[in-house]
C-alpha cells in the first residue's frame, strides 16, 4: 500500500513528514502588552529627565536652615562691614520710660473696615447709610480674576423680598466701585443668611 500525499496548493506550506515536530507559530504581542511597554518606557524617560534636572540644578541644594549658617560662617570683617553704622549716626533712643510697655502696632483692618472706609471717602450719602449695616466681608482679599466670589453680611432682615432689598443693591454697587474683577460676583446677605442682593464687579 502506498501513501499518497494530497496535491499541494499554491501558498500553502507543505505538510511535515510523519514524526517531525513543527514548532508553533510565534505569538503576536497583544495590544495591552504594547501599551504597557510604551507606558513603562515613557515613565523611565521621565525619571531619567528628573535625575538629569536634579544633577544640573543641584548647585543650590542647601536648605533654608543651612543658608543662615553659611552667612554666620563669613569672616568677621565682612560681617562687620554689613552692620557698620556711619560715624555721625546717633544711637537710637528707646521711646518712653525704661520698662514701659511698647505701643502696640495697630492691627490690620478687616476687609469690612477697608470697604467702609472707601465708601466713607467716595460713596454717596445713601451708600454710606447702607454700609453702616455691614458686619462682615468675605473673599475680598482672594481675588484672581478667574471666578471671584465675595460675600457681604449685614444686620438687615427680610431677605430678597424684604424691605431692605434696595440697601442690598446699594451695597453691591458700592463694592463694584471698590473692587474690580473680570469675573466677579458679590452677594449681600441679611442677618439670617438669606440673599438681599447680588451683582457683578
mmCIF file of C-alpha atoms in Angstrom:
data_model
loop_
_atom_site.group_PDB
_atom_site.id
_atom_site.type_symbol
_atom_site.label_atom_id
_atom_site.label_comp_id
_atom_site.label_asym_id
_atom_site.label_seq_id
_atom_site.Cartn_x
_atom_site.Cartn_y
_atom_site.Cartn_z
ATOM 1 C CA UNK A 1 0.000 0.000 0.000
ATOM 2 C CA UNK A 2 1.366 3.260 -0.978
ATOM 3 C CA UNK A 3 0.656 6.505 0.765
ATOM 4 C CA UNK A 4 -0.206 9.397 -1.468
ATOM 5 C CA UNK A 5 0.151 12.969 -0.456
ATOM 6 C CA UNK A 6 -2.565 15.380 -1.399
ATOM 7 C CA UNK A 7 -1.502 17.781 -4.084
ATOM 8 C CA UNK A 8 -0.106 20.970 -2.642
ATOM 9 C CA UNK A 9 -1.883 24.194 -3.303
ATOM 10 C CA UNK A 10 -0.030 27.371 -4.089
ATOM 11 C CA UNK A 11 0.709 29.496 -0.964
ATOM 12 C CA UNK A 12 0.231 26.548 1.385
ATOM 13 C CA UNK A 13 3.037 25.107 3.442
ATOM 14 C CA UNK A 14 3.879 21.529 2.699
ATOM 15 C CA UNK A 15 2.897 19.115 5.443
ATOM 16 C CA UNK A 16 5.601 17.929 7.794
ATOM 17 C CA UNK A 17 6.814 14.410 7.365
ATOM 18 C CA UNK A 18 5.483 11.936 9.839
ATOM 19 C CA UNK A 19 7.293 12.058 13.192
ATOM 20 C CA UNK A 20 8.726 15.537 12.790
ATOM 21 C CA UNK A 21 7.696 18.157 15.329
ATOM 22 C CA UNK A 22 6.679 21.503 13.967
ATOM 23 C CA UNK A 23 7.151 24.454 16.358
ATOM 24 C CA UNK A 24 4.023 26.539 16.899
ATOM 25 C CA UNK A 25 3.928 29.824 15.031
ATOM 26 C CA UNK A 26 5.216 32.782 17.098
ATOM 27 C CA UNK A 27 2.511 34.580 19.071
ATOM 28 C CA UNK A 28 1.849 38.205 18.294
ATOM 29 C CA UNK A 29 2.149 40.702 21.123
ATOM 30 C CA UNK A 30 -1.241 41.825 22.437
ATOM 31 C CA UNK A 31 -2.300 45.467 22.404
ATOM 32 C CA UNK A 32 -2.252 45.596 26.221
ATOM 33 C CA UNK A 33 1.350 44.446 26.292
ATOM 34 C CA UNK A 34 2.334 47.046 23.711
ATOM 35 C CA UNK A 35 0.642 49.812 25.718
ATOM 36 C CA UNK A 36 2.287 48.587 28.930
ATOM 37 C CA UNK A 37 5.737 48.625 27.387
ATOM 38 C CA UNK A 38 5.119 52.085 25.920
ATOM 39 C CA UNK A 39 3.959 53.496 29.263
ATOM 40 C CA UNK A 40 6.903 51.923 31.056
ATOM 41 C CA UNK A 41 9.292 53.495 28.562
ATOM 42 C CA UNK A 42 7.664 56.914 28.968
ATOM 43 C CA UNK A 43 7.869 56.632 32.764
ATOM 44 C CA UNK A 44 11.520 55.645 32.524
ATOM 45 C CA UNK A 45 12.217 58.655 30.305
ATOM 46 C CA UNK A 46 10.551 60.984 32.842
ATOM 47 C CA UNK A 47 12.601 59.514 35.680
ATOM 48 C CA UNK A 48 15.767 59.955 33.641
ATOM 49 C CA UNK A 49 14.887 63.590 32.871
ATOM 50 C CA UNK A 50 14.206 64.207 36.561
ATOM 51 C CA UNK A 51 17.596 62.805 37.522
ATOM 52 C CA UNK A 52 19.350 64.919 34.890
ATOM 53 C CA UNK A 53 17.446 68.033 36.007
ATOM 54 C CA UNK A 54 18.390 67.404 39.638
ATOM 55 C CA UNK A 55 22.022 66.944 38.689
ATOM 56 C CA UNK A 56 22.123 70.140 36.629
ATOM 57 C CA UNK A 57 20.154 72.292 39.067
ATOM 58 C CA UNK A 58 21.781 70.805 42.160
ATOM 59 C CA UNK A 59 24.189 73.737 42.580
ATOM 60 C CA UNK A 60 21.949 75.445 45.171
ATOM 61 C CA UNK A 61 20.964 72.377 47.134
ATOM 62 C CA UNK A 62 21.314 73.969 50.572
ATOM 63 C CA UNK A 63 18.197 74.200 52.673
ATOM 64 C CA UNK A 64 16.937 77.409 54.235
ATOM 65 C CA UNK A 65 18.292 76.248 57.588
ATOM 66 C CA UNK A 66 21.785 75.871 56.120
ATOM 67 C CA UNK A 67 21.868 79.304 54.458
ATOM 68 C CA UNK A 68 21.976 81.352 57.688
ATOM 69 C CA UNK A 69 24.782 79.086 58.886
ATOM 70 C CA UNK A 70 26.735 79.985 55.743
ATOM 71 C CA UNK A 71 26.217 83.683 56.434
ATOM 72 C CA UNK A 72 27.388 83.222 60.003
ATOM 73 C CA UNK A 73 30.493 81.438 58.753
ATOM 74 C CA UNK A 74 31.583 84.524 56.784
ATOM 75 C CA UNK A 75 34.753 86.179 58.057
ATOM 76 C CA UNK A 76 34.211 88.667 60.900
ATOM 77 C CA UNK A 77 35.462 91.755 58.966
ATOM 78 C CA UNK A 78 32.893 91.145 56.191
ATOM 79 C CA UNK A 79 30.069 90.789 58.709
ATOM 80 C CA UNK A 80 31.194 93.956 60.436
ATOM 81 C CA UNK A 81 31.092 95.886 57.138
ATOM 82 C CA UNK A 82 27.461 94.982 56.645
ATOM 83 C CA UNK A 83 26.463 96.129 60.132
ATOM 84 C CA UNK A 84 28.704 99.129 60.486
ATOM 85 C CA UNK A 85 26.800 102.347 61.148
ATOM 86 C CA UNK A 86 28.005 105.713 59.908
ATOM 87 C CA UNK A 87 30.175 107.573 62.407
ATOM 88 C CA UNK A 88 27.826 110.557 62.581
ATOM 89 C CA UNK A 89 24.732 108.423 63.217
ATOM 90 C CA UNK A 90 23.155 108.842 66.631
ATOM 91 C CA UNK A 91 22.227 105.798 68.624
ATOM 92 C CA UNK A 92 18.519 105.144 68.784
ATOM 93 C CA UNK A 93 16.836 106.182 71.988
ATOM 94 C CA UNK A 94 14.155 103.973 73.411
ATOM 95 C CA UNK A 95 10.767 105.669 73.369
ATOM 96 C CA UNK A 96 9.035 106.351 76.648
ATOM 97 C CA UNK A 97 10.236 105.391 80.063
ATOM 98 C CA UNK A 98 12.528 102.441 80.532
ATOM 99 C CA UNK A 99 10.497 99.373 81.350
ATOM 100 C CA UNK A 100 7.319 100.929 79.934
ATOM 101 C CA UNK A 101 5.375 98.661 77.593
ATOM 102 C CA UNK A 102 5.876 99.429 73.920
ATOM 103 C CA UNK A 103 2.970 100.776 71.936
ATOM 104 C CA UNK A 104 1.175 98.018 70.113
ATOM 105 C CA UNK A 105 1.089 98.345 66.370
ATOM 106 C CA UNK A 106 -2.418 98.789 65.016
ATOM 107 C CA UNK A 107 -3.989 95.537 63.908
ATOM 108 C CA UNK A 108 -4.572 95.254 60.167
ATOM 109 C CA UNK A 109 -8.045 96.372 59.234
ATOM 110 C CA UNK A 110 -10.568 93.788 58.189
ATOM 111 C CA UNK A 111 -11.976 93.829 54.640
ATOM 112 C CA UNK A 112 -15.241 95.203 56.051
ATOM 113 C CA UNK A 113 -13.404 98.121 57.681
ATOM 114 C CA UNK A 114 -11.476 98.875 54.484
ATOM 115 C CA UNK A 115 -14.691 98.711 52.451
ATOM 116 C CA UNK A 116 -16.450 101.077 54.861
ATOM 117 C CA UNK A 117 -13.502 103.481 54.749
ATOM 118 C CA UNK A 118 -13.617 103.527 50.936
ATOM 119 C CA UNK A 119 -17.356 104.255 50.892
ATOM 120 C CA UNK A 120 -16.954 106.912 53.606
ATOM 121 C CA UNK A 121 -14.482 108.683 51.327
ATOM 122 C CA UNK A 122 -16.028 108.094 47.887
ATOM 123 C CA UNK A 123 -19.637 106.956 48.401
ATOM 124 C CA UNK A 124 -22.978 108.713 48.229
ATOM 125 C CA UNK A 125 -24.968 109.507 51.417
ATOM 126 C CA UNK A 126 -27.322 106.575 50.726
ATOM 127 C CA UNK A 127 -24.369 104.181 50.274
ATOM 128 C CA UNK A 128 -22.805 105.454 53.500
ATOM 129 C CA UNK A 129 -26.061 104.824 55.373
ATOM 130 C CA UNK A 130 -26.380 101.311 53.930
ATOM 131 C CA UNK A 131 -22.755 100.484 54.785
ATOM 132 C CA UNK A 132 -23.407 101.102 58.476
ATOM 133 C CA UNK A 133 -25.255 97.768 58.455
ATOM 134 C CA UNK A 134 -22.369 95.710 57.005
ATOM 135 C CA UNK A 135 -20.980 93.283 59.588
ATOM 136 C CA UNK A 136 -18.566 91.115 57.588
ATOM 137 C CA UNK A 137 -16.959 90.886 54.126
ATOM 138 C CA UNK A 138 -15.579 87.507 52.985
ATOM 139 C CA UNK A 139 -13.470 86.785 49.907
ATOM 140 C CA UNK A 140 -12.423 90.358 49.064
ATOM 141 C CA UNK A 141 -8.733 89.587 49.624
ATOM 142 C CA UNK A 142 -8.562 86.451 47.430
ATOM 143 C CA UNK A 143 -9.361 87.929 44.013
ATOM 144 C CA UNK A 144 -7.792 86.227 40.987
ATOM 145 C CA UNK A 145 -9.914 87.451 38.013
ATOM 146 C CA UNK A 146 -10.994 83.888 37.208
ATOM 147 C CA UNK A 147 -14.012 83.258 39.401
ATOM 148 C CA UNK A 148 -14.166 85.781 42.230
ATOM 149 C CA UNK A 149 -16.955 85.417 44.753
ATOM 150 C CA UNK A 150 -17.415 87.879 47.622
ATOM 151 C CA UNK A 151 -19.989 87.578 50.412
ATOM 152 C CA UNK A 152 -21.128 90.646 52.356
ATOM 153 C CA UNK A 153 -23.091 90.036 55.548
ATOM 154 C CA UNK A 154 -25.392 92.680 57.052
ATOM 155 C CA UNK A 155 -27.726 93.083 60.008
ATOM 156 C CA UNK A 156 -30.754 93.678 57.751
ATOM 157 C CA UNK A 157 -33.741 91.311 57.864
ATOM 158 C CA UNK A 158 -36.304 90.208 55.318
ATOM 159 C CA UNK A 159 -34.270 88.612 52.540
ATOM 160 C CA UNK A 160 -34.725 89.253 48.837
ATOM 161 C CA UNK A 161 -38.399 90.199 49.085
ATOM 162 C CA UNK A 162 -37.999 92.214 52.300
ATOM 163 C CA UNK A 163 -37.882 95.964 52.839
ATOM 164 C CA UNK A 164 -34.059 96.228 52.630
ATOM 165 C CA UNK A 165 -33.520 94.939 49.093
ATOM 166 C CA UNK A 166 -32.663 98.444 47.854
ATOM 167 C CA UNK A 167 -29.945 98.822 50.520
ATOM 168 C CA UNK A 168 -28.538 95.456 49.425
ATOM 169 C CA UNK A 169 -28.300 96.753 45.858
ATOM 170 C CA UNK A 170 -26.542 99.908 47.082
ATOM 171 C CA UNK A 171 -24.005 97.801 48.988
ATOM 172 C CA UNK A 172 -23.354 95.576 45.934
ATOM 173 C CA UNK A 173 -22.956 98.664 43.728
ATOM 174 C CA UNK A 174 -20.567 100.311 46.206
ATOM 175 C CA UNK A 175 -18.490 97.118 46.311
ATOM 176 C CA UNK A 176 -18.242 97.159 42.499
ATOM 177 C CA UNK A 177 -16.816 100.687 42.801
ATOM 178 C CA UNK A 178 -14.265 99.492 45.375
ATOM 179 C CA UNK A 179 -13.019 96.271 43.724
ATOM 180 C CA UNK A 180 -12.759 95.220 40.096
ATOM 181 C CA UNK A 181 -12.628 91.747 38.599
ATOM 182 C CA UNK A 182 -13.018 90.279 35.132
ATOM 183 C CA UNK A 183 -15.402 87.675 36.503
ATOM 184 C CA UNK A 184 -16.592 88.691 39.965
ATOM 185 C CA UNK A 185 -19.879 88.134 41.799
ATOM 186 C CA UNK A 186 -20.754 89.930 45.031
ATOM 187 C CA UNK A 187 -23.655 88.636 47.140
ATOM 188 C CA UNK A 188 -25.211 90.599 50.012
ATOM 189 C CA UNK A 189 -26.873 88.595 52.806
ATOM 190 C CA UNK A 190 -29.216 89.539 55.616
ATOM 191 C CA UNK A 191 -28.727 88.580 59.255
ATOM 192 C CA UNK A 192 -30.301 85.134 58.732
ATOM 193 C CA UNK A 193 -28.104 84.353 55.724
ATOM 194 C CA UNK A 194 -30.798 84.987 53.119
ATOM 195 C CA UNK A 195 -29.812 86.821 49.944
ATOM 196 C CA UNK A 196 -30.629 90.528 49.856
ATOM 197 C CA UNK A 197 -28.995 91.283 46.529
ATOM 198 C CA UNK A 198 -26.130 90.327 44.252
ATOM 199 C CA UNK A 199 -24.227 91.881 41.404
ATOM 200 C CA UNK A 200 -21.148 91.680 39.207
ATOM 201 C CA UNK A 201 -17.966 93.598 39.918
#
